[in-house]
PDB file of C-alpha atoms in Angstrom:
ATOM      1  CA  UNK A 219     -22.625  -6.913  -6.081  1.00 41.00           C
ATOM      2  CA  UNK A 220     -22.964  -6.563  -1.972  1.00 47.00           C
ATOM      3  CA  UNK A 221     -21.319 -10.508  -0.780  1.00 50.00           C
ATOM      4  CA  UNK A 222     -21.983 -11.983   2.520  1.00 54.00           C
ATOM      5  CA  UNK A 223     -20.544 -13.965   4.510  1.00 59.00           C
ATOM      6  CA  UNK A 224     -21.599 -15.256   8.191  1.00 57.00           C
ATOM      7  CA  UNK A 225     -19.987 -17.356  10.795  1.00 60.00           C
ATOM      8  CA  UNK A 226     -19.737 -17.614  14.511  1.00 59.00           C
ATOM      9  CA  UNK A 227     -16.094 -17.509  14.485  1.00 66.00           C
ATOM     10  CA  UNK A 228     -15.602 -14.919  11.103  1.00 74.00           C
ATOM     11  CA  UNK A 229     -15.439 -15.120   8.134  1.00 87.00           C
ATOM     12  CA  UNK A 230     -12.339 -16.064   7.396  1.00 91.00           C
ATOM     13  CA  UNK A 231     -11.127 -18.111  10.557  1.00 89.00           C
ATOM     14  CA  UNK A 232      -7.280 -19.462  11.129  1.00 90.00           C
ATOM     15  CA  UNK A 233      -6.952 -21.806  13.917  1.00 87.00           C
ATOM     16  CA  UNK A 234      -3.583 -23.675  15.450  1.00 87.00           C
ATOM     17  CA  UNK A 235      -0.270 -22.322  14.302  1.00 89.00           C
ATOM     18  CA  UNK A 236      -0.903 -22.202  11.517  1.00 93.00           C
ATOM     19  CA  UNK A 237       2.597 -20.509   9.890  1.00 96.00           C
ATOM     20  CA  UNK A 238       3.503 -18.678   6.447  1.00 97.00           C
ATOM     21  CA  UNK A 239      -0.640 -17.811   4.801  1.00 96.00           C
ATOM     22  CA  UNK A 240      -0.854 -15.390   2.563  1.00 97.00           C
ATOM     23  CA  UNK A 241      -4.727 -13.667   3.057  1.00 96.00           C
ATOM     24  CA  UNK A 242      -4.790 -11.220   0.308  1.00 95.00           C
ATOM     25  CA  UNK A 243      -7.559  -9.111  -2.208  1.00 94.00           C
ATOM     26  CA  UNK A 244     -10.808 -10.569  -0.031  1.00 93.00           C
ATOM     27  CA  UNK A 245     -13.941  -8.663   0.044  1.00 92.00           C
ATOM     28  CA  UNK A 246     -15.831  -9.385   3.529  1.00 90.00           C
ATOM     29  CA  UNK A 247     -19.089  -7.855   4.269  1.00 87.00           C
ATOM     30  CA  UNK A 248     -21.564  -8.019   6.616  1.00 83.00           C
ATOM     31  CA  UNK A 249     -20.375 -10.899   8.654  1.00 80.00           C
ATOM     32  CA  UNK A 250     -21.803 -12.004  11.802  1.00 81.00           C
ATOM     33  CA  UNK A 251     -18.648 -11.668  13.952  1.00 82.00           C
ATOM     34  CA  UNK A 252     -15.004 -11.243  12.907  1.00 87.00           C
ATOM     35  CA  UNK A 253     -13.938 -10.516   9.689  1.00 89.00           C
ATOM     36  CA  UNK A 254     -10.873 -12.300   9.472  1.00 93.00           C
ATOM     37  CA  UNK A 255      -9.424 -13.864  12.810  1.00 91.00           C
ATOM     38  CA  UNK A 256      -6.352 -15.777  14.267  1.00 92.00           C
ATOM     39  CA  UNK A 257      -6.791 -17.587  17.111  1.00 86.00           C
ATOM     40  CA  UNK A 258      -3.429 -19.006  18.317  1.00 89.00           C
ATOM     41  CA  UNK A 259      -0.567 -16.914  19.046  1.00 92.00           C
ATOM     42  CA  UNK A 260       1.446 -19.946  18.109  1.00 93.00           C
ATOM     43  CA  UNK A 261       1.444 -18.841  14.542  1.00 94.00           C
ATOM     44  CA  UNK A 262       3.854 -17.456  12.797  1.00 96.00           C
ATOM     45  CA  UNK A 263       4.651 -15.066   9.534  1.00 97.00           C
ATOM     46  CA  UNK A 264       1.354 -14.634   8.235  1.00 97.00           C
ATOM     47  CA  UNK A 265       0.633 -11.787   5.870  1.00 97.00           C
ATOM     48  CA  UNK A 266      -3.165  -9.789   5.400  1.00 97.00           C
ATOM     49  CA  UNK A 267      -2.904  -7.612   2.671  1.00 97.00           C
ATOM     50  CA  UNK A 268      -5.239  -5.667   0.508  1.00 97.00           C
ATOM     51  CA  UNK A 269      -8.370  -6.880   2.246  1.00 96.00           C
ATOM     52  CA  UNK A 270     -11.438  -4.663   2.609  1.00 95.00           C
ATOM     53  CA  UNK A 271     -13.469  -6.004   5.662  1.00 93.00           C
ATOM     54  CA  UNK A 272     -17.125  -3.894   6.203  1.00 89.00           C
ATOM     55  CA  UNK A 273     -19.640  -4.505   8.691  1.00 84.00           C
ATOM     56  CA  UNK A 274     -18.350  -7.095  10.533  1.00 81.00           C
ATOM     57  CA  UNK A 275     -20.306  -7.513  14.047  1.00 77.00           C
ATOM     58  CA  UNK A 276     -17.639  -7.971  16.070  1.00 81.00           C
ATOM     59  CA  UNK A 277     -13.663  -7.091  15.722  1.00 85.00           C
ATOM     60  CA  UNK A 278     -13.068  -6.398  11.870  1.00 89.00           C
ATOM     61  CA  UNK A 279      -9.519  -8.114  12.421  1.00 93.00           C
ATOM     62  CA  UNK A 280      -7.872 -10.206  15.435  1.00 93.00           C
ATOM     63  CA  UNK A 281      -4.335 -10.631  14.965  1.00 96.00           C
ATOM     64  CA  UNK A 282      -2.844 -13.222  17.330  1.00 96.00           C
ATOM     65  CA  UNK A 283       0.545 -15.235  16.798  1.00 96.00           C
ATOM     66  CA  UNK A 284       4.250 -13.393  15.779  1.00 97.00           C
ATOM     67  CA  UNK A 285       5.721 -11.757  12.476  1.00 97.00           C
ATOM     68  CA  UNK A 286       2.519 -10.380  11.223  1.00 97.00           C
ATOM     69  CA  UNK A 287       2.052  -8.538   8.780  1.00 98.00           C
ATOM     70  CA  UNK A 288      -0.968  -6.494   7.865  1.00 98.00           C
ATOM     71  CA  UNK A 289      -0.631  -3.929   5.037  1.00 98.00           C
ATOM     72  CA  UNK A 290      -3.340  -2.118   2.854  1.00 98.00           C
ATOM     73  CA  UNK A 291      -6.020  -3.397   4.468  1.00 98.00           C
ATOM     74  CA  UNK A 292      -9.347  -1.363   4.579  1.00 97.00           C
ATOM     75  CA  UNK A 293     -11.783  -1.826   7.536  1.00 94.00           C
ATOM     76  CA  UNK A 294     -15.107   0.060   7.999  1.00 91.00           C
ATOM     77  CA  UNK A 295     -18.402  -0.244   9.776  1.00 84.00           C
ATOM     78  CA  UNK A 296     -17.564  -3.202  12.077  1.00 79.00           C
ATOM     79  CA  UNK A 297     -18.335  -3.716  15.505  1.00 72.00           C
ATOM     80  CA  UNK A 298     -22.133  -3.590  14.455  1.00 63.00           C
ATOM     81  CA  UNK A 299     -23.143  -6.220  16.924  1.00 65.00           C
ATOM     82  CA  UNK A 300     -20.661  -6.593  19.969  1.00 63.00           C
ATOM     83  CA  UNK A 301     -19.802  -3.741  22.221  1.00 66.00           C
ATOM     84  CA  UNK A 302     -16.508  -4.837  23.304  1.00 71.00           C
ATOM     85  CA  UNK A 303     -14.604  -5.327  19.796  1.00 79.00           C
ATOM     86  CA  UNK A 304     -11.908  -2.834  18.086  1.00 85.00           C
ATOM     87  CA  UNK A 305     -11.596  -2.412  14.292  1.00 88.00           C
ATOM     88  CA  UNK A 306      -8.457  -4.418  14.492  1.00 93.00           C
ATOM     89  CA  UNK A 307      -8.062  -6.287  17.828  1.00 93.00           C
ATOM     90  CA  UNK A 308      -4.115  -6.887  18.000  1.00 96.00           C
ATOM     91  CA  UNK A 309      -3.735  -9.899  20.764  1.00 95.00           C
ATOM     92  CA  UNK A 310      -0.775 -11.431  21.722  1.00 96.00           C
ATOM     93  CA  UNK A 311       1.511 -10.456  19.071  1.00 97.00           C
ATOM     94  CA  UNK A 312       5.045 -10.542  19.099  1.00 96.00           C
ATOM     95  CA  UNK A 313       8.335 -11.144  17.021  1.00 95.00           C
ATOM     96  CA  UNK A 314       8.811  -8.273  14.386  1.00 96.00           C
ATOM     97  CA  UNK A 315       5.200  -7.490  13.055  1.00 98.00           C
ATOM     98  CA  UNK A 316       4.054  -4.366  10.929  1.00 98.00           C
ATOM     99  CA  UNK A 317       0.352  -2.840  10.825  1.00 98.00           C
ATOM    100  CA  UNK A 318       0.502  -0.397   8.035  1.00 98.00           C
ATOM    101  CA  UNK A 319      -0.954   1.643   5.284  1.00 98.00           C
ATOM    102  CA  UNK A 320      -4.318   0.395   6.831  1.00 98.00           C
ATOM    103  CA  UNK A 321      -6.987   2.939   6.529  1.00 97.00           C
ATOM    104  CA  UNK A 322      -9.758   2.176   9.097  1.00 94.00           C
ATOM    105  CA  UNK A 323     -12.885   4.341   9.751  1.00 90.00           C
ATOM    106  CA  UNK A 324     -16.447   4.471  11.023  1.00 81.00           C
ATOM    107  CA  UNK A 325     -16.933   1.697  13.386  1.00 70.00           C
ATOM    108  CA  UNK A 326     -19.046   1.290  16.147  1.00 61.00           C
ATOM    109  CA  UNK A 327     -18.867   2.747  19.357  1.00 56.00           C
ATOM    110  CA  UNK A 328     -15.695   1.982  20.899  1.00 50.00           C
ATOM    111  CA  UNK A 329     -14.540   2.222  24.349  1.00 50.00           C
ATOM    112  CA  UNK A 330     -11.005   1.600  25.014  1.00 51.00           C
ATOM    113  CA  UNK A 331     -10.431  -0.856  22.635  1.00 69.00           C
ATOM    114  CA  UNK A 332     -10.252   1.618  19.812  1.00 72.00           C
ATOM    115  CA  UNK A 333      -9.284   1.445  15.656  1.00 89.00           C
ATOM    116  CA  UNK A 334      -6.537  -0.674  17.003  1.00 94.00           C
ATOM    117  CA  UNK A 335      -6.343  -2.124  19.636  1.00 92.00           C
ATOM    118  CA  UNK A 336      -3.402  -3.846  21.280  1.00 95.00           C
ATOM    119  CA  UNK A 337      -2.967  -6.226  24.274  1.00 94.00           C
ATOM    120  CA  UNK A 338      -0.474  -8.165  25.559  1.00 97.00           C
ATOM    121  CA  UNK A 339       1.823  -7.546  22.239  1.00 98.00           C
ATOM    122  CA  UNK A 340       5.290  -6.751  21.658  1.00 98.00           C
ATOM    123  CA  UNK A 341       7.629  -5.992  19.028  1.00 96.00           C
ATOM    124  CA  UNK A 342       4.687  -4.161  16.908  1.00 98.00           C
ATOM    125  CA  UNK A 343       5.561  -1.235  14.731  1.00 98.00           C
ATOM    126  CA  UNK A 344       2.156   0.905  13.791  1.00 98.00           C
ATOM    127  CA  UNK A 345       2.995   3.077  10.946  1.00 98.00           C
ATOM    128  CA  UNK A 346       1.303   5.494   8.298  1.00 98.00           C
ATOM    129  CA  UNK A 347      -2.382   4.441   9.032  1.00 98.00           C
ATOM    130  CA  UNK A 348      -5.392   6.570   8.456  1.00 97.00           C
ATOM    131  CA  UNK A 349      -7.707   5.709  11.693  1.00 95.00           C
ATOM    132  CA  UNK A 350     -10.787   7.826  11.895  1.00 91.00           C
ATOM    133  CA  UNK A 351     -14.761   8.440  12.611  1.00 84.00           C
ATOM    134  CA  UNK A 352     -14.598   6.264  15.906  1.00 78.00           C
ATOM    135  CA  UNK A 353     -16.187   7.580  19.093  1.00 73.00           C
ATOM    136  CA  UNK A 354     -13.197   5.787  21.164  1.00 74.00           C
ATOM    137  CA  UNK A 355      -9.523   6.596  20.707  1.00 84.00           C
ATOM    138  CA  UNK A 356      -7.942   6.157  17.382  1.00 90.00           C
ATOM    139  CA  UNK A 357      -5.146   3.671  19.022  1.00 94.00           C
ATOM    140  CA  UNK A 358      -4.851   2.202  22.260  1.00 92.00           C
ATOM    141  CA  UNK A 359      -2.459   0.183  23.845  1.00 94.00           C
ATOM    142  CA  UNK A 360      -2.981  -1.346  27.153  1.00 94.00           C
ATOM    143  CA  UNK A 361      -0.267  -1.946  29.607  1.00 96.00           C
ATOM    144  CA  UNK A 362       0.012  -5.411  29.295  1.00 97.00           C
ATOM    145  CA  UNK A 363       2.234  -4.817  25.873  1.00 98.00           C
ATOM    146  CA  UNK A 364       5.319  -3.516  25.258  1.00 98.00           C
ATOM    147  CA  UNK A 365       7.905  -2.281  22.747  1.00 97.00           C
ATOM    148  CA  UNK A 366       5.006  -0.691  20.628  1.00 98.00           C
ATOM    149  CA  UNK A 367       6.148   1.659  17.832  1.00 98.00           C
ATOM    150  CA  UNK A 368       3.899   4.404  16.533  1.00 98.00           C
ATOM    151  CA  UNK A 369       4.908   6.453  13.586  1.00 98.00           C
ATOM    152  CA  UNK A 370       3.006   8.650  10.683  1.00 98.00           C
ATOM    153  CA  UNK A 371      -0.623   7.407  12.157  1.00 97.00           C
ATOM    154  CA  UNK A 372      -3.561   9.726  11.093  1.00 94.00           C
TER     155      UNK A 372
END
C-alpha cells in the first residue's frame, strides 16, 4: 500500500534542539517538501536509521544540529518539486556525525547541491554510501565546511 504524507515543512519535521530522537523504520512517500527535516543546529545526538524516503518535493533529508547520525537510510525520487534541494541536504553539522550505508538514487535534477550535499559542516565522516542516477555530482561539499571525511562512497 503506496502512504502519503504532505506538509509544508516535511513530513516528519524536528524543530528547536531538540537532543537524543531516535527516527527509525519510517516509510515517507510522496511528500510535498522534505522528507524528514531538522531545523536547528542546536540539536544534538539524533539518530535516522532505516528510513526509506521517496518522492519528496524538496530535499529528501536536511540534517542540521551536531552528532548525527544517519545510517541505512534509503532515499529516491525526491527533489520532484524544488530545483534547489539535494537528496540529503547536510547544513550546519558539526561534532562527530556519520552518514553511512545510505543508498540514494534517482533524484531530480541537481545542480551543485548533489546526493549529498554539505554546507557549512564540520566533523562529518561520509562512508560506504551507494549515491547514483543524479544529473549533478554524487557529493558536494562547499567551502564553507570543513574537516569532511569521505571513504568507500559509490
Amino acid at each position: 500500500m503506496k502512504a502519503s504524507v504532505t506538509g509544508s515543512v516535511g513530513a516528519i519535521a524536528v524543530t528547536g534542539a531538540a537532543d537524543n530522537n531516535l527516527i527509525t523504520s519510517n516509510l515517507l512517500i510522496d511528500n510535498n517538501s522534505d522528507g524528514i527535516r531538522f531545523a536547528d543546529a542546536a540539536s544534538s545526538g539524533n539518530q535516522i536509521t532505516n528510513n526509506q524516503v521517496i518522492g519528496s518535493g524538496d530535499d529528501g533529508v536536511k540534517l542540521s544540529g551536531a552528532n548525527i547520525t544517519f545510517t541505512g537510510n534509503t532515499v529516491s525520487g525526491n527533489q520532484r518539486i524544488s530545483g534547489g534541494a539535494a537528496a540529503v541536504e547536510v547544513a550546519s553539522v558539526s561534532g562527530t556525525s556519520l552518514i553511512a550505508n545510505n543508498t540514494i538514487s534517482n533524484d531530480g535534477a541537481h545542480g551543485s547541491e548533489g546526493g549529498i550535499w554539505i554546507l557549512g559542516s564540520s566533523g562529518v565522516t561520509v562512508a560506504d554510501n551507494s549515491v547514483s542516477g543524479l544529473n549533478g555530482s554524487g557529493i558536494a561539499i562547499d567551502a564553507a565546511s570543513s574537516g569532511i571525511t569521505l571513504t568507500r562512497n559509490a
